[in-house]
Each structure stands twice: as structure tokens, then as C-alpha cells.
XYZ file of C-alpha atoms in Angstrom:
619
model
C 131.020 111.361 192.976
C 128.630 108.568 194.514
C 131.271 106.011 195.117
C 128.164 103.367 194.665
C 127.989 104.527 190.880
C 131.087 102.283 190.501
C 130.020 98.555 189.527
C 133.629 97.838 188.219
C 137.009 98.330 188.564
C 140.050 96.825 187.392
C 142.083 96.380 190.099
C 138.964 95.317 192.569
C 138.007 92.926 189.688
C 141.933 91.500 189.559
C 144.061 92.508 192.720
C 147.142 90.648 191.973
C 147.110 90.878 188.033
C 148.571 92.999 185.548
C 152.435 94.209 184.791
C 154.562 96.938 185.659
C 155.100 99.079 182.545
C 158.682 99.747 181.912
C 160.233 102.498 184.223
C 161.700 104.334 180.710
C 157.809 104.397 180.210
C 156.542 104.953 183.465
C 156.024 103.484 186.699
C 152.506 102.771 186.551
C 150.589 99.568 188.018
C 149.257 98.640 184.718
C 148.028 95.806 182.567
C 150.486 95.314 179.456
C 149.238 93.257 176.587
C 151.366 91.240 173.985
C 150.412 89.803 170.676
C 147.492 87.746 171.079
C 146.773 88.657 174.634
C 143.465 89.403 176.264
C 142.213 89.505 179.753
C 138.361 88.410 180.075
C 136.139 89.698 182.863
C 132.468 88.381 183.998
C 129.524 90.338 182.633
C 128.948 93.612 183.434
C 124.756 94.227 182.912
C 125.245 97.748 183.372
C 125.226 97.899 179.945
C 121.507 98.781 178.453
C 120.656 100.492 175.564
C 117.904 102.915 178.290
C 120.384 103.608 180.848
C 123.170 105.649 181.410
C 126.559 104.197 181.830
C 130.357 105.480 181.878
C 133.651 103.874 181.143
C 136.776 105.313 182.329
C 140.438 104.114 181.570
C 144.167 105.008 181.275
C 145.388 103.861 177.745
C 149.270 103.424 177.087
C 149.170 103.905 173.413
C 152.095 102.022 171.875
C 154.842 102.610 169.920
C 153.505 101.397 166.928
C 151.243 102.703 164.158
C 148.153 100.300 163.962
C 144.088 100.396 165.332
C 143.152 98.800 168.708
C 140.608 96.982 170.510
C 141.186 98.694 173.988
C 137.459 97.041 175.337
C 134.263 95.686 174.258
C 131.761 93.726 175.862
C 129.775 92.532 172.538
C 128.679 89.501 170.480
C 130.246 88.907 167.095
C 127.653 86.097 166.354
C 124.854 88.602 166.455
C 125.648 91.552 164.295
C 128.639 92.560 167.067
C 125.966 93.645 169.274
C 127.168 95.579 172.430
C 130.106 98.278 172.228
C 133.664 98.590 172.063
C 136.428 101.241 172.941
C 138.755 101.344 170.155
C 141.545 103.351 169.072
C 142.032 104.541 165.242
C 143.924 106.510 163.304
C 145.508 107.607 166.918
C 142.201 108.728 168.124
C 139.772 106.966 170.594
C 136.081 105.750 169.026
C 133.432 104.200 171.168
C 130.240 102.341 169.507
C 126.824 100.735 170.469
C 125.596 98.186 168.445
C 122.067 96.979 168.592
C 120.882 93.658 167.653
C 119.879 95.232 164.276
C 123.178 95.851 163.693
C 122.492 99.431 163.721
C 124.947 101.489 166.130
C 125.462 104.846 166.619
C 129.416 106.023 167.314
C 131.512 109.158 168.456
C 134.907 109.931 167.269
C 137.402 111.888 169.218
C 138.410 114.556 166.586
C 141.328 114.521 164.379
C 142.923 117.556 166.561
C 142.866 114.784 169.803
C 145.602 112.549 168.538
C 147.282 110.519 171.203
C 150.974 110.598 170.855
C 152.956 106.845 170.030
C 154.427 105.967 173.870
C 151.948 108.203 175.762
C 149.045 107.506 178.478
C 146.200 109.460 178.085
C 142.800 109.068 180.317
C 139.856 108.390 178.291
C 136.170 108.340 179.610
C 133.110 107.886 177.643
C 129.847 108.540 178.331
C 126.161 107.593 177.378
C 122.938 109.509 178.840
C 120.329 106.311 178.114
C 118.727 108.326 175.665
C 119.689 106.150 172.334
C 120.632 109.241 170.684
C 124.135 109.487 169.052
C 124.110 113.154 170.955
C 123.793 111.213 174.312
C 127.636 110.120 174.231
C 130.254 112.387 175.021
C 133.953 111.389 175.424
C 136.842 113.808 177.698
C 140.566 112.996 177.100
C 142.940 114.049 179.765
C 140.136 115.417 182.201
C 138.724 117.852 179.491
C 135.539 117.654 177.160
C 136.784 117.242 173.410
C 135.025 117.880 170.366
C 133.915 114.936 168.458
C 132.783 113.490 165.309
C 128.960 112.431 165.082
C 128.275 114.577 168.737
C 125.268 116.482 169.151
C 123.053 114.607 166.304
C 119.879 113.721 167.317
C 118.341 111.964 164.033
C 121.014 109.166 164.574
C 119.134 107.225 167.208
C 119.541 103.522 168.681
C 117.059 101.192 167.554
C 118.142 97.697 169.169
C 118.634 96.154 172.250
C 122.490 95.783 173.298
C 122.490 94.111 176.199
C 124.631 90.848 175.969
C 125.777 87.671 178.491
C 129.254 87.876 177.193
C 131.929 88.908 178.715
C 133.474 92.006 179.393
C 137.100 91.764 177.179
C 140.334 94.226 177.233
C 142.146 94.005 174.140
C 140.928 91.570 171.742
C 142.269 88.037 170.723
C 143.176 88.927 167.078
C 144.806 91.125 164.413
C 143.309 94.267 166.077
C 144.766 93.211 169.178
C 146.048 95.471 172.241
C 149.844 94.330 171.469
C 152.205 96.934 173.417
C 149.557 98.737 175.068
C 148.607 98.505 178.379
C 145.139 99.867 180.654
C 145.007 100.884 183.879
C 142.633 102.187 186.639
C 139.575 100.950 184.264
C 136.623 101.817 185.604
C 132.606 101.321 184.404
C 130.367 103.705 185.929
C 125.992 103.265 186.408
C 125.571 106.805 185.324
C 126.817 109.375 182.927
C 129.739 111.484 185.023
C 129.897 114.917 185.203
C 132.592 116.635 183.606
C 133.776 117.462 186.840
C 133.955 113.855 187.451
C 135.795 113.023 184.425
C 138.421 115.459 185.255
C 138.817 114.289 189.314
C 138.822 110.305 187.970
C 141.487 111.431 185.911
C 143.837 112.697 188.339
C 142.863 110.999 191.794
C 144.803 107.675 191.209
C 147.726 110.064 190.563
C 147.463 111.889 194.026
C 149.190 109.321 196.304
C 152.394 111.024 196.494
C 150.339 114.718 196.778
C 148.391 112.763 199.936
C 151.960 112.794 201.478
C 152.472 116.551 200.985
C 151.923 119.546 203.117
C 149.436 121.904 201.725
C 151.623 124.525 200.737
C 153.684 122.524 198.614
C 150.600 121.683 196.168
C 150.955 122.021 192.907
C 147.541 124.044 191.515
C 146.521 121.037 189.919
C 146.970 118.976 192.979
C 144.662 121.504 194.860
C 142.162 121.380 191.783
C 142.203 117.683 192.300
C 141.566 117.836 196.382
C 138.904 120.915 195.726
C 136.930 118.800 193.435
C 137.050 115.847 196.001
C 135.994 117.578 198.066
C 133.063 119.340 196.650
C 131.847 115.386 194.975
C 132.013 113.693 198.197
C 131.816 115.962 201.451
C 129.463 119.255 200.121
C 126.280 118.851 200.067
C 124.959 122.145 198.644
C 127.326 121.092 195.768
C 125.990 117.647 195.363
C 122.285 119.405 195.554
C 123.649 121.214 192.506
C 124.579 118.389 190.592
C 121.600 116.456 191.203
C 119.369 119.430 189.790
C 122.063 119.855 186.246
C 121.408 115.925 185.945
C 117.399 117.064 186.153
C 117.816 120.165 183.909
C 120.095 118.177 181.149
C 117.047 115.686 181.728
C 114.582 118.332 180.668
C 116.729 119.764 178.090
C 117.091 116.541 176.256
C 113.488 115.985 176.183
C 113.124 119.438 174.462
C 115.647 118.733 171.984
C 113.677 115.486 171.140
C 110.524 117.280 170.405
C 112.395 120.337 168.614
C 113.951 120.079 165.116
C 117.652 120.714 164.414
C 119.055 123.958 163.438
C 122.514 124.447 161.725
C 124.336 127.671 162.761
C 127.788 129.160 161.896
C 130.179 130.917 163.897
C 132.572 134.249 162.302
C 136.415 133.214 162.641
C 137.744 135.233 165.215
C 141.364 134.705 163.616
C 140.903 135.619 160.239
C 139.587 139.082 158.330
C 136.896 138.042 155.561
C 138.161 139.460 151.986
C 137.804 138.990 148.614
C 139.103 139.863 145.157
C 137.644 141.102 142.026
C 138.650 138.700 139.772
C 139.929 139.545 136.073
C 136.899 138.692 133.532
C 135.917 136.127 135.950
C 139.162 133.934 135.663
C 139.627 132.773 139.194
C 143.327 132.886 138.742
C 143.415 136.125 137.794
C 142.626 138.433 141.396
C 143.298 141.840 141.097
C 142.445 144.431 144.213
C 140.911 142.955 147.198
C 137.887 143.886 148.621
C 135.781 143.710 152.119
C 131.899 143.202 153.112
C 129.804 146.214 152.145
C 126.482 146.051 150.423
C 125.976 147.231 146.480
C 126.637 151.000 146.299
C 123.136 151.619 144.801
C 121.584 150.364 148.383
C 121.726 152.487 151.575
C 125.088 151.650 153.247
C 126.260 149.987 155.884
C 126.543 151.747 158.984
C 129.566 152.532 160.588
C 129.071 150.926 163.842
C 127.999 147.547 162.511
C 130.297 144.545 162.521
C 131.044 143.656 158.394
C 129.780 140.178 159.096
C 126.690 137.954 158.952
C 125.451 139.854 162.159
C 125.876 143.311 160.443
C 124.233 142.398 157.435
C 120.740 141.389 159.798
C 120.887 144.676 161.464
C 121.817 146.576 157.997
C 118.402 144.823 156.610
C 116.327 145.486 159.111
C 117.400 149.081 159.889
C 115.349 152.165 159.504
C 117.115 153.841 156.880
C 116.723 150.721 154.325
C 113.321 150.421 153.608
C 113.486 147.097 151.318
C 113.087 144.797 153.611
C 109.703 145.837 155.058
C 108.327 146.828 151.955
C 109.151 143.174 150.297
C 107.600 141.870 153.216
C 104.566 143.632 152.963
C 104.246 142.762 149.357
C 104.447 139.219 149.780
C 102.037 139.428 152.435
C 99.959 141.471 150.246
C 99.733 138.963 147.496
C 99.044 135.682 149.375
C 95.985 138.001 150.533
C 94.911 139.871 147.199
C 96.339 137.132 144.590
C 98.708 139.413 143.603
C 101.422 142.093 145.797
C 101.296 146.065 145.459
C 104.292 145.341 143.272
C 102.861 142.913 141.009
C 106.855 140.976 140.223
C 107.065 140.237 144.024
C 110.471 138.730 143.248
C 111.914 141.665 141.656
C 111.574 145.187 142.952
C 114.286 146.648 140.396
C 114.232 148.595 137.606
C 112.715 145.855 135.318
C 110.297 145.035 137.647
C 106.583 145.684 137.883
C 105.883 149.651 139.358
C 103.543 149.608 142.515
C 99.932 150.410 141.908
C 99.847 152.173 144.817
C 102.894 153.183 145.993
C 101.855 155.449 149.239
C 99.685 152.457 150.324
C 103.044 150.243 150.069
C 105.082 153.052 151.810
C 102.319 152.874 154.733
C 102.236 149.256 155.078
C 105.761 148.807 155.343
C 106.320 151.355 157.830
C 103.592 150.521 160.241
C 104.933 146.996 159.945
C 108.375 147.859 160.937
C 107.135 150.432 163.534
C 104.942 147.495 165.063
C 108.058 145.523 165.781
C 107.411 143.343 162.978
C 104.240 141.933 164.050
C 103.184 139.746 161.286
C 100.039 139.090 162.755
C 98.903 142.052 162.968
C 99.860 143.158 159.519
C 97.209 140.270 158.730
C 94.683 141.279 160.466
C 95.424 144.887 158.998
C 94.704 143.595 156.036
C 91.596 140.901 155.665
C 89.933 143.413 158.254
C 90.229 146.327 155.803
C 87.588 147.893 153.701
C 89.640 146.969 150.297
C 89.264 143.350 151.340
C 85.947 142.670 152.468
C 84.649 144.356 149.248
C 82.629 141.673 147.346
C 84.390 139.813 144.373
C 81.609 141.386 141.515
C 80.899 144.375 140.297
C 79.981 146.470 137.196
C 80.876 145.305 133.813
C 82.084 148.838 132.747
C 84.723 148.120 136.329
C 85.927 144.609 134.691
C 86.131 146.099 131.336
C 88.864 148.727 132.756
C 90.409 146.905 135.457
C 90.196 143.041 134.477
C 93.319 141.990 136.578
C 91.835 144.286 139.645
C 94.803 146.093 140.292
C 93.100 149.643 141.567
C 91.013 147.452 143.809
C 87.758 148.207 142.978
C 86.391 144.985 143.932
C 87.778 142.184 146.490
C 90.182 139.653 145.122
C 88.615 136.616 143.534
C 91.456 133.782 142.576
C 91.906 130.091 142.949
C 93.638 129.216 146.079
C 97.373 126.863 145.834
C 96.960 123.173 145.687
C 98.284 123.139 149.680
C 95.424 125.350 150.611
C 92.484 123.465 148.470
C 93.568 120.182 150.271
C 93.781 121.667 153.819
C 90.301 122.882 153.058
C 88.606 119.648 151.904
C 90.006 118.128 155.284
C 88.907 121.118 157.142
C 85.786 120.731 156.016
C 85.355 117.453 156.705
C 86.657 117.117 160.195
C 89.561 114.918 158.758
C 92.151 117.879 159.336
C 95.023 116.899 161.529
C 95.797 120.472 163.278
C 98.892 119.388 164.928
C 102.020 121.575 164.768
C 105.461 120.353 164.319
C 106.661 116.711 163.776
C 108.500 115.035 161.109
C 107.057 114.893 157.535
C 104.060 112.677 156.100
C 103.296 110.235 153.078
C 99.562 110.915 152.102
C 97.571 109.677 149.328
C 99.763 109.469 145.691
C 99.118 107.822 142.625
C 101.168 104.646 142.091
C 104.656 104.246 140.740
C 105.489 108.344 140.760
C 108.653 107.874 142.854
C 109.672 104.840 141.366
C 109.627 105.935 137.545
C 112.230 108.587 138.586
C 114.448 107.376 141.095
C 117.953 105.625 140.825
C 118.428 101.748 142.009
C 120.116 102.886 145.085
C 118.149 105.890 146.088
C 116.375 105.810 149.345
C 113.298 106.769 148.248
C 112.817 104.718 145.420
C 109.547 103.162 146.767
C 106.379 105.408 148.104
C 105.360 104.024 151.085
C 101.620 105.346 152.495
C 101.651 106.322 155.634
C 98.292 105.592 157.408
C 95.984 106.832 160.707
C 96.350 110.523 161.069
C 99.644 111.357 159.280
C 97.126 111.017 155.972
C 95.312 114.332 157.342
C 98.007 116.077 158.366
C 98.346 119.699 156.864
C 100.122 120.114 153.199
C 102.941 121.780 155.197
C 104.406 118.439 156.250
C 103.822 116.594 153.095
C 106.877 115.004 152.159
C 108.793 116.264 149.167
C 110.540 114.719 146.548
C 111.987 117.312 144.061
C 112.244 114.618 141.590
C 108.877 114.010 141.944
C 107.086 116.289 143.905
C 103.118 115.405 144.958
C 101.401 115.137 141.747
C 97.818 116.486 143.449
C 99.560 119.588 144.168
C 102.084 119.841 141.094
C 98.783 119.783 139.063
C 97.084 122.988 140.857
C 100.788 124.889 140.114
C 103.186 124.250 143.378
C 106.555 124.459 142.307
C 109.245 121.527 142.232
C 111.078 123.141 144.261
C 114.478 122.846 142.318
C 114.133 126.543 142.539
C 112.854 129.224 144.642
C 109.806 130.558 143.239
C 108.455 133.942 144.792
C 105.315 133.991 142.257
C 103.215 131.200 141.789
C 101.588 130.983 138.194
C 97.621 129.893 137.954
C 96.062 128.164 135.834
C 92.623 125.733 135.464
C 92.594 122.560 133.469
C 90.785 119.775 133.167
C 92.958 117.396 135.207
C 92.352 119.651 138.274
C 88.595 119.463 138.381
C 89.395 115.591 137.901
C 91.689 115.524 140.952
C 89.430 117.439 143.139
C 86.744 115.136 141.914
C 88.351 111.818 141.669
C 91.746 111.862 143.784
C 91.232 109.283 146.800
C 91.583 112.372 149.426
C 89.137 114.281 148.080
C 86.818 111.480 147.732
C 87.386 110.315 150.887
C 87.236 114.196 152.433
C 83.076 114.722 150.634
C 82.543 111.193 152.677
C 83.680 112.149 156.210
C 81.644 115.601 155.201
C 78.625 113.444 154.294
C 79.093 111.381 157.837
C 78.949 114.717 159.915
C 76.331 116.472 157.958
C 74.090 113.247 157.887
C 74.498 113.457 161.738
C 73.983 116.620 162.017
C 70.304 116.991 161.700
C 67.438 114.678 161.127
C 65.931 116.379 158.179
C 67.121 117.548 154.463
C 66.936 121.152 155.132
C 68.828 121.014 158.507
C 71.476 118.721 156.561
C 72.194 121.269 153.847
C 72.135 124.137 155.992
C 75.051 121.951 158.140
C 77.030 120.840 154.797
C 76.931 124.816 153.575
C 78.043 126.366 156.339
C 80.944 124.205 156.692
C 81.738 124.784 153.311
C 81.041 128.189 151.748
C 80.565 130.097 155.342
C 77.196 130.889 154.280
C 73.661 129.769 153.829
C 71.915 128.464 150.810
C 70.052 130.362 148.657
C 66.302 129.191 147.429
C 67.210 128.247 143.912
C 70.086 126.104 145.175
C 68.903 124.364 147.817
C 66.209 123.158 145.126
C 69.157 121.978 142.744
C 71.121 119.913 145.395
C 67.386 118.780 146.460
C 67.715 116.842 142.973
C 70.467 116.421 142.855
C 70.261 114.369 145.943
C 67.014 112.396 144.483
C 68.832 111.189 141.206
C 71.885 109.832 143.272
C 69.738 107.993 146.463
C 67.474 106.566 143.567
C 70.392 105.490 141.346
C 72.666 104.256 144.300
C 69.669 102.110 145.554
C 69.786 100.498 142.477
C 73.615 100.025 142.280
C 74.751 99.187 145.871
C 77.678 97.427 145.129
C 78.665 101.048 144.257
C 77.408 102.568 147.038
C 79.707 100.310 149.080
C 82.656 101.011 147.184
C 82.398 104.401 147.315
C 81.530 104.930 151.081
C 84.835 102.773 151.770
C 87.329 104.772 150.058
C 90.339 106.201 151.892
C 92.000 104.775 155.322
C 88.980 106.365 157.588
C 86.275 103.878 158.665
C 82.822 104.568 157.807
C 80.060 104.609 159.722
C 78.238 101.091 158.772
C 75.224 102.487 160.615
C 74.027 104.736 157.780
C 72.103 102.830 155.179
C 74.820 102.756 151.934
C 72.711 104.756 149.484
C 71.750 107.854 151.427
C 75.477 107.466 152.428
C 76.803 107.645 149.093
C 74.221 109.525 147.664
C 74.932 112.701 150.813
C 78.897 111.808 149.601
C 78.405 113.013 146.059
C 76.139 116.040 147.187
C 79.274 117.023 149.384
C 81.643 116.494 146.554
C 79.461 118.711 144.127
C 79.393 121.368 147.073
C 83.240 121.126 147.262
C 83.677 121.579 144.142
C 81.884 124.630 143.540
C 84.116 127.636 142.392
C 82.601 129.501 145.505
C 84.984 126.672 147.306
C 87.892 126.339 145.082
C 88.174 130.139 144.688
C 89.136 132.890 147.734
């Protein structure tokens, strides 16, 4: 360890102070506090909410059962700004305050109790990240598990550097009385926990200095190994330098990643259960252990009867459900409806598969591909069955309304998610980023609050603004309370349960949002900006504005309707340009001022009409 890492240490700091603990104790040069006593240091501006630091200290916990201010340098006059090392409950906390008054804290866990007339080595840690999962805490030389480690949403927000001083023990109630500190030390970086463990033990090596070198204890010889390696090897330093790069990198992809919850099988305990007597709880009869419903292929022999067994049980050859409700699903969100048309039950009151050797197929090419979901895709919207048009005889519709022999390619309105990603597609609005926390677009007024309690968190809708408005439906936030009324209306569900099949329908009040709702609106103008840029004259215009929009162009007969079309609404909006105005400024985006305000609005509406064709709002 780089002995200039060390800005302060106790006994550098005060040479002749302190008291000898009690030899039934132990004879330790120590600092022991009585009631009321303190001992105040200058400031230490090591302490910044960006950089790392470390604190290391022997604690004599006292006889008594009570909580402790072991040290804190912080500012109770400004929302106690700063940290502090305090003991509770018999376990060691450390917090940093900002000066918001927010903090984030670890908590040695309830298994590291100090025992009443013990010393015990603490050191915390903090990486300079402002994350709650940049502390880290060892007790005794070892790493410990703690309370609020490892989360990454709790995150530092303030500043917490103060000019106070640096205090151990604390002037008050929650004073230090009958404990003592020793060898407290404050670090510039975040130690290894090699370091932690050879800070630990090297003040306790003076009588081991004295020995001969067979007569070391193995932790002695731990102790002199790890000296050595910290101060005199330089392939080991080499090594430490690139882990302190590495948990650099690491850090930085656990800020950009999202947080996944696992669970671990106890290794000390068989899983069973009982089949309990009509239900009653306290009424077990015979146990029982993991297997899977007889009617199902079993388990095989060789798997593990855990959670791990169970993935390789549903994704193993011999049980073919798993493929073939994966194809289904697939299948529907393609054709409007799966092979199986109740996607969310494949039992015997389920719907029977229209064409059961095509399902068969599908799901075992999709397992044989290694699961390749892509492809399956691709499989599919490149197929004959797909690429069929969406009309066809009257004598086909009359015997096959819902199309389920696939005589003609699927026609169906597309989910509310979809229709909105579209519109901004269309437009050029679409924020294609991927990942990131979710967004607040457009929403009518008062939704959340008519539903939420006093005290709930989201009780207000806030807006978000710049690009997070554009962002794909995927990241919209969610309340299942109130979920987003634009896409409520075209059938997404709550939420409050899982929904396999989506139901359609067409009302009025979705032609009004697609129409009327402020994205929508403002989606036809951005489309109206590009395809008034696009081209100098009418025809090159329309050809632009269809293209982006249907994939196709325009036929004689309609390009002579939107022709005018576009005539009525330049000739009325020139004669009503205060509406003109307010219609080319709705929505966060900025307009283009350039472009006189009635073609503007009058291209705006064309674009709306366009997106709103059924050509548009139907796959």
C-alpha cells in the first residue's frame, strides 16, 4: 500500500495523547473516552463527494448496551452534511450526507455483531462514484455483507465537503463513553481488500518483528507476505493498479446497465412440500419434492430438482411446449392472431391449431436453430403466406371471415405502442435509442392525480421534455393505476394482469386521439416540415409524404383528392392565420418559422389525413 495514500493518522496527528486501556482489557495504546468526551482534529479535505477515500480504525466497543458516535466530520447546521462512523444495534454504519440532506448509508449486517468488551478493526470504504454500491465496509480484515451494498439507484446528489472538523466520539447523549479508538487512519483512495486485511494486523506485528521466522504464527506470515507484496513487488503492485482500472470500467458498465435480481438454491436445506388437507394449511399430510405435473413429459433423471432443472426440463427436446408457445406468440404479433388462436392456453379448453403440422414445423426449426428469434422472423414476414395481399374474393371472406386457413395476408389494426412509434417514425421525431430509464410523454391533464393517494409518489404527472417525448412506447412510464390513456384507448392492458391476447376494437375516441392527441398533431407537423422540404413542387411533396407513410406511391385518383384537399385548407388557413399559428406550434418541437404559416398548416392537415388512413393504422 502507497504509504502517501495516508493523509491522517491518529497517533501522527496526537503523539503524546490518548490512554492506556485497562490491562484486564488489553494493553493497547488507545484513546478512551468518558461521558461527554471528544477529541477534535483539524479538517481533513479528503473528504469529497467525487473522490475516493478510506477510514480505518480499531473500536473498543464497551460494556454497555447503547449507539455510538465513533467519528464524523459533518455539519449539523446544514442538514448534518458530511459522514459519520457510528455504531448501532452492535453493528458499525457509515453515512454521507449531502447538503440536500440526502445520504446514502451501509450497514454491517445483523450476523457482524461486535461483542460488549471487544476490539474489532473496522474500515470503510467509498469509490467516488456517489453510488450507495461504491461503499464497502471489512471487519476484522475480511469483506462483510452489508445492508444497502451493491444498489446503484441510491445515488449521492449533494456536495459533502465541509470546514469542520474532524471529531471522535461526539459531545452528547450518543457519545463514545467507555469506548476507546486506536490506530485511526483516513486513507485518499479506496483500499484493497488486501489492504484492509494487512492495516488490520500490521500495528499488531511488533512483537512478531522480534521473532525468528520459524516461530511465525501463519497469520503472522500472512501479515509479512502481504507487506511484502504492497510495498516491495512490483509485478504485484502492476496488478493492483490494473483491478483499480478494471473495477473502474466495471462500474461504468454497471451505470449504463439496469439491475437484475437473482436467487441462489440453499445448499443446506432439501426443498419439500406437503399436500395439504382440503387446502387447510394446518392440515399437511405426505410430503412431496419438485417434479413437473404428471400429464407433462418428466423430468429427467440427471437434472438437478431446482430452478436450474426446471430451465433445462423446458427447453429440452423431448418437451415440445415451450417452442411451440413460442412460435405461436410469434405467430400472432405477425398474423393478428397465433396457429393456436387462445395463445394463453394450449389445454384442453383451448382453441385447436389450424394448422397443426405448420406449428409442429415452426417450433422445431426454431429449437433446432438454437433459438434464433430472428430468424424465426424473418421465416415468417419473408414467407409466401405473408406477403399475400390483404383482399381477395368475396366467396374467400364469406368462408373464412377471421382468415384462419390463410387465404389472404393478415389485415388488423396494429397496438396503441406500435401506432405511436409509427407517427414518430414517420415524422423523423422517433427517438431510436435503446436502453435508459423510463419517459413522461404527452398525457391529458389530471389522469394521475384523480387516482392517486396524498402520499403517493406519483401523485403529480410531470412532462418530460426534449427527446424523452419521442422516445419509443417501450419506455413510456407506467402507472397501473392509471396507465397512458392514448394507449389504454387503442386496447393495451393495465397491466394489473398478464395478458397474452390483446382484444381489438375501433371507436370513435380512437380516430379522435389519432386526430386530436397533441403527439399526433405534433407528429403530421414535423411530417409536413420534411415533406415541404423535400421537394419544390406538389407532386414531388406527395410522392415524399407517401412513401414515408404507406411504403408506396400514390395512385391517380388520390393524388387528385389530397390535391383538394390541400386547396380547401391553404385557402381557409390564409384566411384564419391565427389558426395556422396555433396549430404549427403544437407540441415541444420548434417549427420552422421559415415556411409561410398557411402552406405550413395547410401540408400539416394533409399529413394528418394521410396518417390517418386505415392503409396506416392497419398492418
Amino acid at each position: 500500500m502507497d504509504p502517501k495514500s495516508e493523509v491522517f493518522s491518529l497517533w501522527k496527528a496526537n503523539p503524546q495523547g490518548g490512554r492506556v486501556i485497562p490491562a484486564e482489557i488489553a494493553n493497547r495504546r488507545a484513546i478512551q473516552f468518558q461521558k461527554g468526551e471528544s477529541l477534535t482534529f483539524p479538517h481533513q479535505d479528503v473528504f469529497q463527494s467525487d473522490k475516493p477515500f478510506s477510514i480505518a480504525t480499531w473500536i473498543f466497543f464497551p460494556k454497555v448496551e447503547d449507539s455510538f458516535a465513533v467519528a464524523s466530520q459533518n455539519d449539523p447546521k446544514k442538514k448534518n452534511m458530511g459522514w459519520m462512523l457510528e455504531i448501532g444495534a452492535r453493528v458499525a454504519n457509515f453515512r454521507l450526507i449531502g447538503d440536500d440532506g440526502k445520504a446514502i448509508t451501509i450497514r454491517a449486517g445483523h450476523l457482524e455483531q461486535m461483542k460488549q468488551g471487544s476490539w474489532n478493526h473496522v474500515v470503510v470504504t467509498y469509490d467516488g462514484s456517489r453510488e450507495q454500491a461504491g461503499l464497502g465496509m471489512f471487519l476484522n480484515g475480511r469483506v462483510i455483507p452489508v445492508q444497502g451494498g451493491g444498489d446503484i439507484n441510491l445515488k449521492l446528489t449533494g456536495n459533502i465537503s465541509t470546514p469542520n472538523p474532524l471529531l471522535l466520539a461526539k459531545e452528547n447523549l450518543r457519545g463514545f463513553e467507555g469506548g476507546a479508538i486506536s490506530e485511526f487512519q483516513i486513507f485518499n483512495r479506496a483500499i484493497s481488500a488486501e489492504e484492509a486485511l494487512l492495516v488490520s494486523r500490521w500495528p499488531l506485528m511488533d512483537e512478531a518483528r522480534a521473532k525468528p521466522s520459524a516461530d511465525l504464527s501463519p497469520a503472522e506470515r500472512e501479515a509479512f507476505w502481504l507487506h511484502y507484496l504492497t510495498f516491495y513487488d512490483s509485478a504485484y503492485r502492476k496488478l493492483l493498479a490494473r483491478q483499480a482500472v478494471l473495477t473502474s470500467e466495471a462500474r461504468g458498465i454497471r451505470n449504463r446497465g439496469g439491475v437484475t435480481l437473482v436467487m441462489e438454491e440453499r445448499k443446506d436445506h432439501k426443498p419439500v412440500a406437503n399436500i395439504l388437507y382440503r387446502g387447510m394449511y394446518d392440515a399437511p399430510r405426505e410430503e412431496v419434492e419438485p417434479a413437473v405435473p404428471g400429464i407433462l413429459p418428466p423430468l429427467d433423471p440427471g437434472y438437478p430438482r431446482n430452478r436450474l432443472g426446471l430451465a433445462k426440463w423446458l427447453v429440452a427436446p423431448a418437451n415440445p411446449l415451450t417452442a411451440r408457445v413460442a412460435v405461436n406468440r410469434f405467430w400472432q404479433e405477425i398474423f393478428g392472431a397465433g396457429i393456436v388462436k387462445t395463445a394463453e392456453d394450449f389445454g384442453s379448453q383451448g382453441t385447436p391449431p389450424s394448422h397443426p403440422e405448420l406449428l409442429d414445423w415452426l417450433s422445431v426449426d426454431f429449437r433446432e436453430s438454437g433459438w434464433d428469434v430472428k430468424r424465426l422472423m424473418k421465416q415468417m414476414v419473408m414467407s409466401a403466406t405473408y406477403r399475400q395481399g390483404a383482399d381477395g374474393p368475396a366467396e374467400k371472406w364469406k368462408k373464412d371471415p377471421e382468415n384462419r386457413w390463410l387465404a389472404r395476408g393478415p389485415r388488423f389494426r396494429m397496438d396503441g405502442e406500435v401506432l405511436r412509434d409509427y407517427a414518430l417514425s414517420a415524422s423523423g421525431l422517433l427517438d431510436a435509442a435503446i436502453g435508459g430509464p423510463s419517459v413522461k410523454p404527452y398525457q391529458p391533464d389530471g389522469v394521475w392525480e384523480a387516482v392517486a393517494m396524498n402520499g403517493s409518489n406519483t401523485r403529480n404527472y410531470k412532462k418530460d421534455d426534449g427527446v424523452k417525448l419521442f422516445r419509443r412506447s417501450l419506455y413510456t412510464f407506467w402507472k397501473r393505476s392509471a396507465p397512458p390513456a392514448s394507449m389504454e384507448l387503442f386496447n393495451a392492458p393495465t397491466r394489473e394482469t398478464c395478458t397474452v391476447r390483446r382484444e381489438r376494437t375501433n371507436t370513435p375516441l380512437q380516430a379522435l386521439t389519432t386526430m386530436n392527441d397533441t403527439q399526433f398533431v405534433e407528429a403530421a407537423r414535423s411530417l409536413a416540415q420534411n415533406t415541404i422540404r423535400s421537394a419544390p413542387a406538389f407532386d414531388g411533396r406527395m410522392d415524399y409524404l407517401a412513401l414515408r407513410v404507406l411504403s408506396r406511391p400514390l395512385a391517380p385518383k388520390e393524388r387528385e383528392v389530397l390535391r383538394r384537399a390541400y386547396v380547401d385548407l391553404q385557402a381557409h388557413y390564409e384566411s384564419h392565420e391565427a389558426e395556422a399559428g396555433k396549430l404549427i406550434h403544437v407540441g415541444d418541437s420548434k417549427p420552422d418559422e421559415t415556411i409561410p404559416a398557411a402552406e405550413f398548416a395547410a401540408w400539416t392537415m394533409l399529413a394528418s389525413n394521410v396518417l390517418n388512413l386505415d392503409e396506416a393504422l392497419n398492418k
